Structure formats: C-alpha cells, structure tokens
Amino acid sequence: MAEAFNFELVSPERLLFSEQVTAVVVPGSDGYFTVMANHAPLMSTIRPGVVEATLASGGTKKIFVRGGFVDVAGSSFTLLAEQAMPVEELNADAIAAQIKDAEDDVTDARSDAKREAATLKLNQLKELKAALGH
C-alpha cells in the first residue's frame, strides 16, 4: 500500500481541501505530473486543469484549478490555486454560455492585448469544459 502524506489545496477564498492522500496528479505548466509521499522538494507553477487526489481513505477527489503554484516539501504538499472548484460543483450549461461570451470577446477585441486576454480566458473555459467530460 502506498504511503500517505498531507495535501492541502487553498484558493484565495478558503481552504478547499486538506486530507491524507497517497498520490496527487497536477496540471503543471509543462504537463501533468504526479506527487507521492517522499517526493523531492519542488516548487512549480500550474496551468488550468483538473487536480486528482487519491485519498488514503479510498476513492478520489477531483478539483478544477485555474492556475497557481505548488510547494512540495518533505511529507506535505500545498497547492495555492488562483481559483478552484470541486468538479462535481461545475455547471455545464453555465460554462457553455461563458465560452460563447468569451468567443465573442475574442472576435470583438480591438487590440492585441485585449485579444490575448480574451483568448486566455476562452482557453481556460474550454479546459474547464473538458474537466466536465463534455
């Protein structure tokens, strides 16, 4: 059986998750990576995507994050998310409407900076939609 370690996921609003886990799959800036007990110390940025934690008590927990940072040190792992929400709380219809609005924003952008910002938001929303499996 895999060794457990403490994993905390914090968003600006609240501590979203704090539990003993055996593995956490994280959407790193350079691709997904897995953290397990006794992982080498690591600090990294993360991109929008789904964090999947394998609970020491059994089962998994999936949380969508919209960027942030991770800090792995010794027997603990902290993820500081720009925004986070449990996957089961996501609403597919609301996300589809936001994607439509973001597509309109990309089309209507009058400067490169506004177009880049709108494109980033659109890509994040598409990642969120993918997290729902749609």
PDB file of N, CA and C in Angstrom, residues 33-103:
ATOM      1  N   PHE A  33       1.956  16.094 -13.811  1.00  0.00           N
ATOM      2  CA  PHE A  33       2.924  15.319 -13.036  1.00  0.00           C
ATOM      3  C   PHE A  33       2.245  14.771 -11.788  1.00  0.00           C
ATOM      4  N   THR A  34       2.824  13.715 -11.223  1.00  0.00           N
ATOM      5  CA  THR A  34       2.267  13.060 -10.047  1.00  0.00           C
ATOM      6  C   THR A  34       3.191  13.260  -8.862  1.00  0.00           C
ATOM      7  N   VAL A  35       2.593  13.583  -7.713  1.00  0.00           N
ATOM      8  CA  VAL A  35       3.334  13.719  -6.466  1.00  0.00           C
ATOM      9  C   VAL A  35       2.894  12.586  -5.546  1.00  0.00           C
ATOM     10  N   MET A  36       3.878  11.913  -4.962  1.00  0.00           N
ATOM     11  CA  MET A  36       3.611  10.853  -3.979  1.00  0.00           C
ATOM     12  C   MET A  36       4.437  11.143  -2.736  1.00  0.00           C
ATOM     13  N   ALA A  37       4.241  10.345  -1.706  1.00  0.00           N
ATOM     14  CA  ALA A  37       4.973  10.535  -0.454  1.00  0.00           C
ATOM     15  C   ALA A  37       6.470  10.541  -0.703  1.00  0.00           C
ATOM     16  N   ASN A  38       7.177  11.365   0.036  1.00  0.00           N
ATOM     17  CA  ASN A  38       8.635  11.485  -0.040  1.00  0.00           C
ATOM     18  C   ASN A  38       9.132  11.993  -1.388  1.00  0.00           C
ATOM     19  N   HIS A  39       8.303  12.735  -2.067  1.00  0.00           N
ATOM     20  CA  HIS A  39       8.699  13.356  -3.333  1.00  0.00           C
ATOM     21  C   HIS A  39       9.815  14.363  -3.059  1.00  0.00           C
ATOM     22  N   ALA A  40      10.704  14.534  -3.995  1.00  0.00           N
ATOM     23  CA  ALA A  40      11.760  15.534  -3.859  1.00  0.00           C
ATOM     24  C   ALA A  40      11.125  16.922  -3.725  1.00  0.00           C
ATOM     25  N   PRO A  41      11.750  17.829  -2.972  1.00  0.00           N
ATOM     26  CA  PRO A  41      11.208  19.186  -2.853  1.00  0.00           C
ATOM     27  C   PRO A  41      11.009  19.796  -4.249  1.00  0.00           C
ATOM     28  N   LEU A  42       9.909  20.528  -4.382  1.00  0.00           N
ATOM     29  CA  LEU A  42       9.549  21.065  -5.693  1.00  0.00           C
ATOM     30  C   LEU A  42       8.670  22.294  -5.522  1.00  0.00           C
ATOM     31  N   MET A  43       8.939  23.313  -6.321  1.00  0.00           N
ATOM     32  CA  MET A  43       8.032  24.454  -6.470  1.00  0.00           C
ATOM     33  C   MET A  43       7.795  24.597  -7.962  1.00  0.00           C
ATOM     34  N   SER A  44       6.525  24.802  -8.336  1.00  0.00           N
ATOM     35  CA  SER A  44       6.201  24.883  -9.755  1.00  0.00           C
ATOM     36  C   SER A  44       4.931  25.689  -9.946  1.00  0.00           C
ATOM     37  N   THR A  45       4.792  26.265 -11.123  1.00  0.00           N
ATOM     38  CA  THR A  45       3.528  26.880 -11.490  1.00  0.00           C
ATOM     39  C   THR A  45       2.648  25.795 -12.093  1.00  0.00           C
ATOM     40  N   ILE A  46       1.346  26.050 -12.069  1.00  0.00           N
ATOM     41  CA  ILE A  46       0.419  25.107 -12.683  1.00  0.00           C
ATOM     42  C   ILE A  46      -0.482  25.869 -13.653  1.00  0.00           C
ATOM     43  N   ARG A  47      -1.021  25.147 -14.598  1.00  0.00           N
ATOM     44  CA  ARG A  47      -1.924  25.723 -15.587  1.00  0.00           C
ATOM     45  C   ARG A  47      -3.347  25.272 -15.247  1.00  0.00           C
ATOM     46  N   PRO A  48      -4.349  25.841 -15.883  1.00  0.00           N
ATOM     47  CA  PRO A  48      -5.715  25.389 -15.634  1.00  0.00           C
ATOM     48  C   PRO A  48      -5.876  23.912 -15.969  1.00  0.00           C
ATOM     49  N   GLY A  49      -6.584  23.211 -15.127  1.00  0.00           N
ATOM     50  CA  GLY A  49      -6.817  21.792 -15.335  1.00  0.00           C
ATOM     51  C   GLY A  49      -7.391  21.155 -14.089  1.00  0.00           C
ATOM     52  N   VAL A  50      -7.464  19.840 -14.107  1.00  0.00           N
ATOM     53  CA  VAL A  50      -8.046  19.089 -13.001  1.00  0.00           C
ATOM     54  C   VAL A  50      -6.936  18.458 -12.165  1.00  0.00           C
ATOM     55  N   VAL A  51      -7.009  18.713 -10.861  1.00  0.00           N
ATOM     56  CA  VAL A  51      -6.130  18.064  -9.891  1.00  0.00           C
ATOM     57  C   VAL A  51      -6.891  16.839  -9.405  1.00  0.00           C
ATOM     58  N   GLU A  52      -6.246  15.672  -9.444  1.00  0.00           N
ATOM     59  CA  GLU A  52      -6.893  14.446  -8.992  1.00  0.00           C
ATOM     60  C   GLU A  52      -6.097  13.858  -7.835  1.00  0.00           C
ATOM     61  N   ALA A  53      -6.729  13.836  -6.663  1.00  0.00           N
ATOM     62  CA  ALA A  53      -6.084  13.314  -5.455  1.00  0.00           C
ATOM     63  C   ALA A  53      -6.633  11.926  -5.144  1.00  0.00           C
ATOM     64  N   THR A  54      -5.723  10.976  -4.916  1.00  0.00           N
ATOM     65  CA  THR A  54      -6.112   9.637  -4.484  1.00  0.00           C
ATOM     66  C   THR A  54      -6.107   9.645  -2.958  1.00  0.00           C
ATOM     67  N   LEU A  55      -7.269   9.500  -2.366  1.00  0.00           N
ATOM     68  CA  LEU A  55      -7.417   9.607  -0.923  1.00  0.00           C
ATOM     69  C   LEU A  55      -6.866   8.379  -0.212  1.00  0.00           C
ATOM     70  N   ALA A  56      -6.199   8.604   0.924  1.00  0.00           N
ATOM     71  CA  ALA A  56      -5.673   7.493   1.717  1.00  0.00           C
ATOM     72  C   ALA A  56      -6.821   6.632   2.237  1.00  0.00           C
ATOM     73  N   SER A  57      -7.976   7.246   2.435  1.00  0.00           N
ATOM     74  CA  SER A  57      -9.157   6.531   2.936  1.00  0.00           C
ATOM     75  C   SER A  57      -9.895   5.776   1.838  1.00  0.00           C
ATOM     76  N   GLY A  58      -9.440   5.933   0.590  1.00  0.00           N
ATOM     77  CA  GLY A  58     -10.073   5.282  -0.554  1.00  0.00           C
ATOM     78  C   GLY A  58     -10.815   6.290  -1.407  1.00  0.00           C
ATOM     79  N   GLY A  59     -10.890   6.052  -2.689  1.00  0.00           N
ATOM     80  CA  GLY A  59     -11.578   6.956  -3.595  1.00  0.00           C
ATOM     81  C   GLY A  59     -10.667   8.060  -4.095  1.00  0.00           C
ATOM     82  N   THR A  60     -11.260   8.968  -4.876  1.00  0.00           N
ATOM     83  CA  THR A  60     -10.507  10.087  -5.424  1.00  0.00           C
ATOM     84  C   THR A  60     -11.316  11.359  -5.262  1.00  0.00           C
ATOM     85  N   LYS A  61     -10.622  12.479  -5.336  1.00  0.00           N
ATOM     86  CA  LYS A  61     -11.237  13.803  -5.292  1.00  0.00           C
ATOM     87  C   LYS A  61     -10.691  14.571  -6.482  1.00  0.00           C
ATOM     88  N   LYS A  62     -11.593  15.140  -7.315  1.00  0.00           N
ATOM     89  CA  LYS A  62     -11.188  15.920  -8.477  1.00  0.00           C
ATOM     90  C   LYS A  62     -11.585  17.374  -8.260  1.00  0.00           C
ATOM     91  N   ILE A  63     -10.604  18.263  -8.471  1.00  0.00           N
ATOM     92  CA  ILE A  63     -10.829  19.689  -8.285  1.00  0.00           C
ATOM     93  C   ILE A  63     -10.271  20.430  -9.492  1.00  0.00           C
ATOM     94  N   PHE A  64     -11.100  21.278 -10.103  1.00  0.00           N
ATOM     95  CA  PHE A  64     -10.625  22.098 -11.201  1.00  0.00           C
ATOM     96  C   PHE A  64      -9.898  23.305 -10.614  1.00  0.00           C
ATOM     97  N   VAL A  65      -8.701  23.598 -11.144  1.00  0.00           N
ATOM     98  CA  VAL A  65      -7.956  24.782 -10.720  1.00  0.00           C
ATOM     99  C   VAL A  65      -7.679  25.640 -11.951  1.00  0.00           C
ATOM    100  N   ARG A  66      -7.680  26.950 -11.733  1.00  0.00           N
ATOM    101  CA  ARG A  66      -7.384  27.881 -12.822  1.00  0.00           C
ATOM    102  C   ARG A  66      -6.041  28.529 -12.512  1.00  0.00           C
ATOM    103  N   GLY A  67      -4.977  27.729 -12.620  1.00  0.00           N
ATOM    104  CA  GLY A  67      -3.628  28.234 -12.395  1.00  0.00           C
ATOM    105  C   GLY A  67      -3.270  28.334 -10.928  1.00  0.00           C
ATOM    106  N   GLY A  68      -1.982  28.579 -10.685  1.00  0.00           N
ATOM    107  CA  GLY A  68      -1.498  28.717  -9.315  1.00  0.00           C
ATOM    108  C   GLY A  68      -0.077  28.209  -9.174  1.00  0.00           C
ATOM    109  N   PHE A  69       0.256  27.805  -7.941  1.00  0.00           N
ATOM    110  CA  PHE A  69       1.599  27.331  -7.602  1.00  0.00           C
ATOM    111  C   PHE A  69       1.504  26.107  -6.705  1.00  0.00           C
ATOM    112  N   VAL A  70       2.520  25.251  -6.769  1.00  0.00           N
ATOM    113  CA  VAL A  70       2.611  24.117  -5.849  1.00  0.00           C
ATOM    114  C   VAL A  70       3.916  24.198  -5.075  1.00  0.00           C
ATOM    115  N   ASP A  71       3.875  23.682  -3.848  1.00  0.00           N
ATOM    116  CA  ASP A  71       5.045  23.607  -2.984  1.00  0.00           C
ATOM    117  C   ASP A  71       5.056  22.227  -2.351  1.00  0.00           C
ATOM    118  N   VAL A  72       6.020  21.404  -2.758  1.00  0.00           N
ATOM    119  CA  VAL A  72       6.181  20.067  -2.198  1.00  0.00           C
ATOM    120  C   VAL A  72       7.409  20.111  -1.309  1.00  0.00           C
ATOM    121  N   ALA A  73       7.224  19.757  -0.031  1.00  0.00           N
ATOM    122  CA  ALA A  73       8.338  19.799   0.914  1.00  0.00           C
ATOM    123  C   ALA A  73       8.166  18.682   1.935  1.00  0.00           C
ATOM    124  N   GLY A  74       9.111  17.762   1.952  1.00  0.00           N
ATOM    125  CA  GLY A  74       9.045  16.678   2.934  1.00  0.00           C
ATOM    126  C   GLY A  74       7.784  15.855   2.776  1.00  0.00           C
ATOM    127  N   SER A  75       7.000  15.780   3.847  1.00  0.00           N
ATOM    128  CA  SER A  75       5.805  14.943   3.824  1.00  0.00           C
ATOM    129  C   SER A  75       4.533  15.773   3.626  1.00  0.00           C
ATOM    130  N   SER A  76       4.671  16.962   3.036  1.00  0.00           N
ATOM    131  CA  SER A  76       3.474  17.772   2.790  1.00  0.00           C
ATOM    132  C   SER A  76       3.502  18.357   1.380  1.00  0.00           C
ATOM    133  N   PHE A  77       2.322  18.667   0.907  1.00  0.00           N
ATOM    134  CA  PHE A  77       2.155  19.211  -0.434  1.00  0.00           C
ATOM    135  C   PHE A  77       1.052  20.271  -0.355  1.00  0.00           C
ATOM    136  N   THR A  78       1.383  21.498  -0.743  1.00  0.00           N
ATOM    137  CA  THR A  78       0.418  22.595  -0.735  1.00  0.00           C
ATOM    138  C   THR A  78       0.265  23.127  -2.156  1.00  0.00           C
ATOM    139  N   LEU A  79      -0.975  23.271  -2.579  1.00  0.00           N
ATOM    140  CA  LEU A  79      -1.285  23.854  -3.870  1.00  0.00           C
ATOM    141  C   LEU A  79      -2.045  25.149  -3.608  1.00  0.00           C
ATOM    142  N   LEU A  80      -1.498  26.255  -4.087  1.00  0.00           N
ATOM    143  CA  LEU A  80      -2.129  27.572  -3.962  1.00  0.00           C
ATOM    144  C   LEU A  80      -2.744  27.900  -5.311  1.00  0.00           C
ATOM    145  N   ALA A  81      -4.059  27.798  -5.413  1.00  0.00           N
ATOM    146  CA  ALA A  81      -4.756  27.977  -6.676  1.00  0.00           C
ATOM    147  C   ALA A  81      -5.270  29.398  -6.831  1.00  0.00           C
ATOM    148  N   GLU A  82      -5.185  29.923  -8.047  1.00  0.00           N
ATOM    149  CA  GLU A  82      -5.780  31.232  -8.344  1.00  0.00           C
ATOM    150  C   GLU A  82      -7.296  31.160  -8.164  1.00  0.00           C
ATOM    151  N   GLN A  83      -7.866  30.039  -8.596  1.00  0.00           N
ATOM    152  CA  GLN A  83      -9.288  29.776  -8.438  1.00  0.00           C
ATOM    153  C   GLN A  83      -9.450  28.266  -8.447  1.00  0.00           C
ATOM    154  N   ALA A  84     -10.345  27.740  -7.624  1.00  0.00           N
ATOM    155  CA  ALA A  84     -10.543  26.299  -7.560  1.00  0.00           C
ATOM    156  C   ALA A  84     -11.991  25.973  -7.247  1.00  0.00           C
ATOM    157  N   MET A  85     -12.434  24.814  -7.798  1.00  0.00           N
ATOM    158  CA  MET A  85     -13.806  24.386  -7.559  1.00  0.00           C
ATOM    159  C   MET A  85     -13.875  22.867  -7.734  1.00  0.00           C
ATOM    160  N   PRO A  86     -14.520  22.167  -6.797  1.00  0.00           N
ATOM    161  CA  PRO A  86     -14.702  20.717  -6.984  1.00  0.00           C
ATOM    162  C   PRO A  86     -15.421  20.445  -8.306  1.00  0.00           C
ATOM    163  N   VAL A  87     -14.975  19.453  -9.032  1.00  0.00           N
ATOM    164  CA  VAL A  87     -15.545  19.139 -10.343  1.00  0.00           C
ATOM    165  C   VAL A  87     -17.044  18.886 -10.245  1.00  0.00           C
ATOM    166  N   GLU A  88     -17.504  18.261  -9.159  1.00  0.00           N
ATOM    167  CA  GLU A  88     -18.936  17.959  -9.037  1.00  0.00           C
ATOM    168  C   GLU A  88     -19.802  19.211  -8.887  1.00  0.00           C
ATOM    169  N   GLU A  89     -19.201  20.358  -8.593  1.00  0.00           N
ATOM    170  CA  GLU A  89     -19.957  21.607  -8.466  1.00  0.00           C
ATOM    171  C   GLU A  89     -20.017  22.405  -9.771  1.00  0.00           C
ATOM    172  N   LEU A  90     -19.351  21.936 -10.813  1.00  0.00           N
ATOM    173  CA  LEU A  90     -19.326  22.659 -12.084  1.00  0.00           C
ATOM    174  C   LEU A  90     -20.636  22.467 -12.833  1.00  0.00           C
ATOM    175  N   ASN A  91     -21.110  23.515 -13.504  1.00  0.00           N
ATOM    176  CA  ASN A  91     -22.363  23.504 -14.239  1.00  0.00           C
ATOM    177  C   ASN A  91     -22.072  23.639 -15.737  1.00  0.00           C
ATOM    178  N   ALA A  92     -22.369  22.593 -16.500  1.00  0.00           N
ATOM    179  CA  ALA A  92     -22.039  22.558 -17.934  1.00  0.00           C
ATOM    180  C   ALA A  92     -22.741  23.657 -18.735  1.00  0.00           C
ATOM    181  N   ASP A  93     -24.005  23.947 -18.437  1.00  0.00           N
ATOM    182  CA  ASP A  93     -24.736  24.966 -19.197  1.00  0.00           C
ATOM    183  C   ASP A  93     -24.147  26.361 -18.964  1.00  0.00           C
ATOM    184  N   ALA A  94     -23.812  26.679 -17.726  1.00  0.00           N
ATOM    185  CA  ALA A  94     -23.224  27.987 -17.419  1.00  0.00           C
ATOM    186  C   ALA A  94     -21.862  28.137 -18.092  1.00  0.00           C
ATOM    187  N   ILE A  95     -21.084  27.055 -18.109  1.00  0.00           N
ATOM    188  CA  ILE A  95     -19.760  27.097 -18.744  1.00  0.00           C
ATOM    189  C   ILE A  95     -19.905  27.295 -20.251  1.00  0.00           C
ATOM    190  N   ALA A  96     -20.871  26.632 -20.869  1.00  0.00           N
ATOM    191  CA  ALA A  96     -21.098  26.782 -22.307  1.00  0.00           C
ATOM    192  C   ALA A  96     -21.462  28.234 -22.639  1.00  0.00           C
ATOM    193  N   ALA A  97     -22.270  28.868 -21.810  1.00  0.00           N
ATOM    194  CA  ALA A  97     -22.632  30.269 -22.037  1.00  0.00           C
ATOM    195  C   ALA A  97     -21.414  31.179 -21.884  1.00  0.00           C
ATOM    196  N   GLN A  98     -20.572  30.896 -20.901  1.00  0.00           N
ATOM    197  CA  GLN A  98     -19.357  31.689 -20.709  1.00  0.00           C
ATOM    198  C   GLN A  98     -18.401  31.522 -21.882  1.00  0.00           C
ATOM    199  N   ILE A  99     -18.321  30.309 -22.440  1.00  0.00           N
ATOM    200  CA  ILE A  99     -17.466  30.066 -23.609  1.00  0.00           C
ATOM    201  C   ILE A  99     -17.964  30.887 -24.793  1.00  0.00           C
ATOM    202  N   LYS A 100     -19.263  30.916 -25.002  1.00  0.00           N
ATOM    203  CA  LYS A 100     -19.837  31.717 -26.091  1.00  0.00           C
ATOM    204  C   LYS A 100     -19.489  33.190 -25.916  1.00  0.00           C
ATOM    205  N   ASP A 101     -19.632  33.707 -24.692  1.00  0.00           N
ATOM    206  CA  ASP A 101     -19.286  35.104 -24.414  1.00  0.00           C
ATOM    207  C   ASP A 101     -17.798  35.363 -24.665  1.00  0.00           C
ATOM    208  N   ALA A 102     -16.958  34.429 -24.248  1.00  0.00           N
ATOM    209  CA  ALA A 102     -15.514  34.597 -24.435  1.00  0.00           C
ATOM    210  C   ALA A 102     -15.136  34.566 -25.910  1.00  0.00           C
ATOM    211  N   GLU A 103     -15.807  33.716 -26.697  1.00  0.00           N
ATOM    212  CA  GLU A 103     -15.561  33.690 -28.145  1.00  0.00           C
ATOM    213  C   GLU A 103     -15.928  35.031 -28.769  1.00  0.00           C
TER     214      GLU A 103
END
